[in-house]
Short mmCIF file of C-alpha atoms and ligand atoms in Angstrom, two decimals:
data_model
loop_
_atom_site.label_atom_id
_atom_site.label_comp_id
_atom_site.label_asym_id
_atom_site.label_seq_id
_atom_site.Cartn_x
_atom_site.Cartn_y
_atom_site.Cartn_z
CA UNK A 1 -23.15 68.32 -4.35
CA UNK A 2 -20.02 68.37 -6.40
CA UNK A 3 -17.72 68.86 -3.46
CA UNK A 4 -19.33 65.94 -1.59
CA UNK A 5 -18.82 63.70 -4.58
CA UNK A 6 -15.16 64.73 -4.85
CA UNK A 7 -14.49 64.10 -1.18
CA UNK A 8 -16.14 60.66 -1.36
CA UNK A 9 -13.96 59.86 -4.35
CA UNK A 10 -10.87 61.06 -2.55
CA UNK A 11 -11.74 59.02 0.52
CA UNK A 12 -12.23 55.84 -1.47
CA UNK A 13 -9.01 56.48 -3.37
CA UNK A 14 -7.20 56.77 -0.05
CA UNK A 15 -8.89 53.61 1.18
CA UNK A 16 -7.83 51.66 -1.91
CA UNK A 17 -4.30 53.00 -1.68
CA UNK A 18 -4.17 52.12 1.99
CA UNK A 19 -5.34 48.58 1.35
CA UNK A 20 -2.99 48.07 -1.56
CA UNK A 21 -0.10 49.46 0.42
CA UNK A 22 -0.53 47.13 3.34
CA UNK A 23 -1.27 44.07 1.18
CA UNK A 24 1.48 44.40 -1.38
CA UNK A 25 4.38 43.00 0.68
CA UNK A 26 2.29 40.03 1.78
CA UNK A 27 1.42 39.11 -1.83
CA UNK A 28 5.01 39.46 -2.92
CA UNK A 29 6.12 37.17 -0.10
CA UNK A 30 3.59 34.51 -1.13
CA UNK A 31 4.72 34.64 -4.75
CA UNK A 32 8.38 34.29 -3.94
CA UNK A 33 7.66 31.42 -1.54
CA UNK A 34 5.75 29.39 -4.15
CA UNK A 35 8.64 28.00 -6.26
CA UNK A 36 10.42 26.70 -3.16
CA UNK A 37 7.43 24.49 -2.42
CA UNK A 38 7.77 22.60 -5.73
CA UNK A 39 10.53 20.22 -6.75
CA UNK A 40 13.78 21.57 -8.19
CA UNK A 41 13.90 21.93 -11.97
CA UNK A 42 14.53 18.85 -14.08
CA UNK A 43 18.22 18.38 -14.83
CA UNK A 44 17.86 18.08 -18.62
CA UNK A 45 21.61 17.83 -19.13
CA UNK A 46 21.77 14.53 -17.23
CA UNK A 47 18.57 13.03 -18.62
CA UNK A 48 18.56 9.47 -19.96
CA UNK A 49 16.81 7.94 -22.95
CA UNK A 50 15.26 4.50 -23.39
CA UNK A 51 14.49 3.31 -26.89
CA UNK A 52 13.37 -0.05 -28.17
CA UNK A 53 10.99 -1.99 -30.29
CA UNK A 54 8.15 -4.38 -29.63
CA UNK A 55 8.59 -7.58 -31.60
CA UNK A 56 5.69 -9.75 -32.64
CA UNK A 57 6.29 -13.49 -32.24
CA UNK A 58 3.97 -16.19 -33.53
CA UNK A 59 1.48 -16.59 -36.31
CA UNK A 60 0.13 -13.30 -37.49
CA UNK A 61 -3.58 -13.30 -36.69
CA UNK A 62 -6.13 -12.32 -39.31
CA UNK A 63 -8.26 -9.51 -38.01
CA UNK A 64 -11.97 -9.72 -38.63
CA UNK A 65 -13.51 -7.35 -41.15
CA UNK A 66 -15.91 -4.96 -39.49
CA UNK A 67 -19.50 -5.17 -40.71
CA UNK A 68 -20.78 -1.59 -40.79
CA UNK A 69 -23.87 -2.39 -42.85
CA UNK A 70 -26.12 -1.50 -39.91
CA UNK A 71 -25.18 2.13 -40.51
CA UNK A 72 -25.14 3.11 -44.21
CA UNK A 73 -23.20 6.31 -43.50
CA UNK A 74 -20.40 4.32 -41.84
CA UNK A 75 -20.49 1.62 -44.52
CA UNK A 76 -20.30 4.19 -47.31
CA UNK A 77 -17.13 5.64 -45.82
CA UNK A 78 -15.36 2.35 -46.57
CA UNK A 79 -17.10 1.26 -49.75
CA UNK A 80 -14.97 -1.38 -51.46
CA UNK A 81 -12.41 -1.71 -48.67
CA UNK A 82 -13.87 -2.89 -45.39
CA UNK A 83 -12.19 -1.83 -42.18
CA UNK A 84 -10.54 -4.46 -40.05
CA UNK A 85 -10.35 -4.65 -36.29
CA UNK A 86 -7.21 -3.00 -34.91
CA UNK A 87 -7.01 -5.38 -31.96
CA UNK A 88 -3.71 -6.71 -33.32
CA UNK A 89 -1.76 -4.75 -35.91
CA UNK A 90 1.50 -6.41 -36.97
CA UNK A 91 3.78 -4.08 -38.90
CA UNK A 92 5.59 -5.05 -42.09
CA UNK A 93 8.86 -5.37 -40.14
CA UNK A 94 7.42 -7.94 -37.72
CA UNK A 95 6.78 -5.51 -34.89
CA UNK A 96 3.61 -4.74 -32.99
CA UNK A 97 1.74 -1.46 -33.38
CA UNK A 98 -0.37 0.31 -30.72
CA UNK A 99 1.69 -0.81 -27.74
CA UNK A 100 1.63 1.66 -24.85
CA UNK A 101 5.08 1.78 -23.25
CA UNK A 102 5.44 3.72 -19.99
CA UNK A 103 7.53 4.05 -16.89
CA UNK A 104 5.35 2.28 -14.36
CA UNK A 105 7.38 2.79 -11.18
CA UNK A 106 10.40 4.78 -10.05
CA UNK A 107 9.63 8.21 -11.48
CA UNK A 108 10.30 10.89 -8.84
CA UNK A 109 7.06 11.99 -7.22
CA UNK A 110 6.71 15.59 -8.32
CA UNK A 111 4.39 17.85 -10.24
CA UNK A 112 5.49 17.20 -13.83
CA UNK A 113 4.41 19.98 -16.17
CA UNK A 114 1.23 19.11 -18.06
CA UNK A 115 1.39 20.02 -21.77
CA UNK A 116 -1.08 22.76 -22.71
CA UNK A 117 -1.63 21.16 -26.12
CA UNK A 118 -4.45 18.61 -26.21
CA UNK A 119 -4.04 15.12 -27.63
CA UNK A 120 -6.54 14.60 -30.40
CA UNK A 121 -8.69 11.57 -31.07
CA UNK A 122 -10.93 11.61 -34.12
CA UNK A 123 -14.04 9.70 -35.07
CA UNK A 124 -13.64 9.27 -38.80
CA UNK A 125 -15.29 6.68 -41.01
CA UNK A 126 -16.83 5.34 -37.78
CA UNK A 127 -13.48 4.30 -36.34
CA UNK A 128 -11.31 5.98 -33.75
CA UNK A 129 -8.00 7.38 -34.85
CA UNK A 130 -5.52 6.88 -33.41
CA UNK A 131 -6.54 3.59 -31.82
CA UNK A 132 -4.35 4.21 -28.76
CA UNK A 133 -3.47 7.59 -27.28
CA UNK A 134 -1.55 8.70 -24.20
CA UNK A 135 -2.01 11.82 -22.09
CA UNK A 136 -0.84 13.14 -18.79
CA UNK A 137 -3.35 13.33 -15.95
CA UNK A 138 -5.05 16.71 -16.30
CA UNK A 139 -4.09 17.11 -19.96
CA UNK A 140 -6.86 17.87 -22.41
CA UNK A 141 -8.08 15.27 -24.88
CA UNK A 142 -9.69 16.82 -27.94
CA UNK A 143 -12.43 14.60 -29.33
CA UNK A 144 -13.43 15.36 -32.89
CA UNK A 145 -16.35 14.03 -34.95
CA UNK A 146 -15.44 14.11 -38.64
CA UNK A 147 -18.41 11.96 -39.66
CA UNK A 148 -21.83 12.99 -40.97
CA UNK A 149 -23.38 10.83 -38.25
CA UNK A 150 -23.83 10.80 -34.46
CA UNK A 151 -21.32 9.18 -32.18
CA UNK A 152 -21.52 8.59 -28.46
CA UNK A 153 -18.09 8.45 -26.90
CA UNK A 154 -17.96 6.36 -23.75
CA UNK A 155 -14.69 5.88 -21.83
CA UNK A 156 -14.91 3.10 -19.26
CA UNK A 157 -12.33 3.89 -16.57
CA UNK A 158 -11.94 2.06 -13.26
CA UNK A 159 -10.33 4.80 -11.16
CA UNK A 160 -11.41 7.92 -13.05
CA UNK A 161 -14.89 9.32 -13.58
CA UNK A 162 -16.93 7.41 -16.18
CA UNK A 163 -19.01 9.40 -18.67
CA UNK A 164 -20.64 9.12 -22.06
CA UNK A 165 -21.73 11.92 -24.32
CA UNK A 166 -23.14 12.05 -27.79
CA UNK A 167 -21.52 14.19 -30.44
CA UNK A 168 -23.56 15.24 -33.47
CA UNK A 169 -22.16 15.53 -37.00
CA UNK A 170 -19.91 18.57 -37.28
CA UNK A 171 -20.39 19.21 -33.59
CA UNK A 172 -17.83 21.21 -31.69
CA UNK A 173 -14.81 19.23 -30.54
CA UNK A 174 -15.08 18.06 -26.94
CA UNK A 175 -12.28 18.79 -24.51
CA UNK A 176 -12.03 16.18 -21.77
CA UNK A 177 -9.44 15.17 -19.23
CA UNK A 178 -8.84 12.51 -16.62
CA UNK A 179 -7.60 13.47 -13.19
CA UNK A 180 -5.87 10.25 -12.18
CA UNK A 181 -3.26 7.88 -13.58
CA UNK A 182 -4.88 4.88 -15.29
CA UNK A 183 -3.34 2.48 -17.81
CA UNK A 184 -5.48 1.85 -19.81
CA UNK A 185 -9.00 3.27 -20.19
CA UNK A 186 -11.05 1.44 -22.85
CA UNK A 187 -13.30 3.66 -24.95
CA UNK A 188 -16.37 2.55 -26.85
CA UNK A 189 -19.09 4.21 -28.88
CA UNK A 190 -22.62 3.54 -27.66
CA UNK A 191 -23.92 3.82 -31.23
CA UNK A 192 -21.38 1.70 -33.14
CA UNK A 193 -20.38 -1.42 -31.19
CA UNK A 194 -17.24 -2.07 -33.26
CA UNK A 195 -15.62 1.25 -32.31
CA UNK A 196 -12.83 0.82 -29.79
CA UNK A 197 -9.94 2.96 -28.55
CA UNK A 198 -7.68 3.05 -25.50
CA UNK A 199 -6.41 6.00 -23.50
CA UNK A 200 -3.37 5.78 -21.25
CA UNK A 201 -3.32 8.40 -18.47
CA UNK A 202 0.00 8.91 -16.71
CA UNK A 203 1.19 11.25 -13.92
CA UNK A 204 4.40 12.06 -15.78
CA UNK A 205 5.53 12.53 -19.40
CA UNK A 206 7.47 9.24 -19.72
CA UNK A 207 5.33 7.20 -22.10
CA UNK A 208 5.20 6.41 -25.81
CA UNK A 209 3.10 4.41 -28.26
CA UNK A 210 4.52 2.17 -30.98
CA UNK A 211 3.57 3.16 -34.50
CA UNK A 212 4.14 1.72 -37.95
CA UNK A 213 7.75 0.76 -37.21
CA UNK A 214 7.05 -0.75 -33.78
CA UNK A 215 9.61 1.42 -31.99
CA UNK A 216 9.33 3.74 -29.03
CA UNK A 217 11.49 6.42 -27.42
CA UNK A 218 11.21 7.73 -23.88
CA UNK A 219 13.53 10.65 -23.22
CA UNK A 220 14.21 13.26 -20.58
CA UNK A 221 14.26 10.60 -17.87
CA UNK A 222 16.13 11.40 -14.64
CA UNK A 223 18.86 8.83 -13.90
CA UNK A 224 17.40 6.09 -11.72
CA UNK A 225 15.93 2.63 -11.30
CA UNK A 226 12.61 2.02 -13.00
CA UNK A 227 10.05 -0.54 -14.05
CA UNK A 228 9.11 -0.03 -17.67
CA UNK A 229 5.95 -1.65 -18.93
CA UNK A 230 4.68 -2.47 -22.39
CA UNK A 231 0.90 -2.85 -22.64
CA UNK A 232 -1.04 -4.36 -25.51
CA UNK A 233 -4.81 -4.74 -25.61
CA UNK A 234 -4.73 -8.43 -26.58
CA UNK A 235 -1.39 -9.78 -25.40
CA UNK A 236 -1.32 -8.02 -22.03
CA UNK A 237 1.74 -6.56 -20.35
CA UNK A 238 5.46 -7.13 -20.00
CA UNK A 239 7.32 -5.45 -17.14
CA UNK A 240 11.10 -5.03 -17.10
CA UNK A 241 13.34 -3.51 -14.42
CA UNK A 242 15.83 -1.08 -15.88
CA UNK A 243 18.47 1.27 -14.45
CA UNK A 244 19.66 4.28 -16.38
CA UNK A 245 22.59 6.50 -15.53
CA UNK A 246 23.10 10.17 -16.27
CA UNK A 247 22.99 10.92 -20.01
CA UNK A 248 22.72 7.21 -20.74
CA UNK A 249 20.89 5.89 -23.81
CA UNK A 250 19.65 2.38 -23.25
CA UNK A 251 17.84 -0.08 -25.48
CA UNK A 252 15.01 -2.15 -24.08
CA UNK A 253 13.07 -4.37 -26.46
CA UNK A 254 9.81 -6.14 -25.77
CA UNK A 255 8.19 -9.19 -27.32
CA UNK A 256 4.53 -10.13 -27.65
CA UNK A 257 5.42 -13.69 -26.59
CA UNK A 258 6.65 -12.37 -23.22
CA UNK A 259 3.46 -10.44 -22.51
CA UNK A 260 0.95 -11.79 -20.03
CA UNK A 261 -2.71 -11.09 -19.66
CA UNK A 262 -3.90 -10.61 -16.09
CU1 CU B 1 -19.78 5.88 -33.20
#
């Protein structure tokens, strides 16, 4: 009995060794061939930078106060200081916030590394924060519900997969991603009609969003000829052709008065 067992073991050990032995070179060959199939590494030393600001021109609009009285939990979160729509946010220095600036054309077609860190969007006080986010295609978006109430997050893409899912109070964060480039995807909440956010999904890492100072920086760009676009949810887009040389730092400003809605 024992000797049979031992010989079976020995036979299978031989079999495994035989298989491994014949397969090993093949696997090694595949692994070494893989890097050659992808593009050469990015030449960081020659990368260019584009910085700029988005000016706001015209009369500063007054944003409507959001009436959250339909949901006491939401209303209570802002007792005494009602939230205002973030459709247009003009900064103190006369610039425009929440503008998505990205390289629209000209970026070399290659597999740009997707960051492993998710970009977070929170539902807090029944508003989305931040109002505009950007991710790479395939990068995780972490959706958090900080409110003691239900939300139902509903992105409305045109080229990606549409979905909507509810998220209970203190529910686990949701990790979601979009497979294809799309600028921009509007997001609403099926429970609270005033909630609105936008997600920019890009195939490469060359995008930025203006914040409280209205500026943006896009760095690490290979030298080349590009179209850079500024997108704003109300004023539309402004496209500019720009050429950057190796190690060049260029300034490219935008202006809300030059933006066009399609
Ligand atoms: Cu909601």
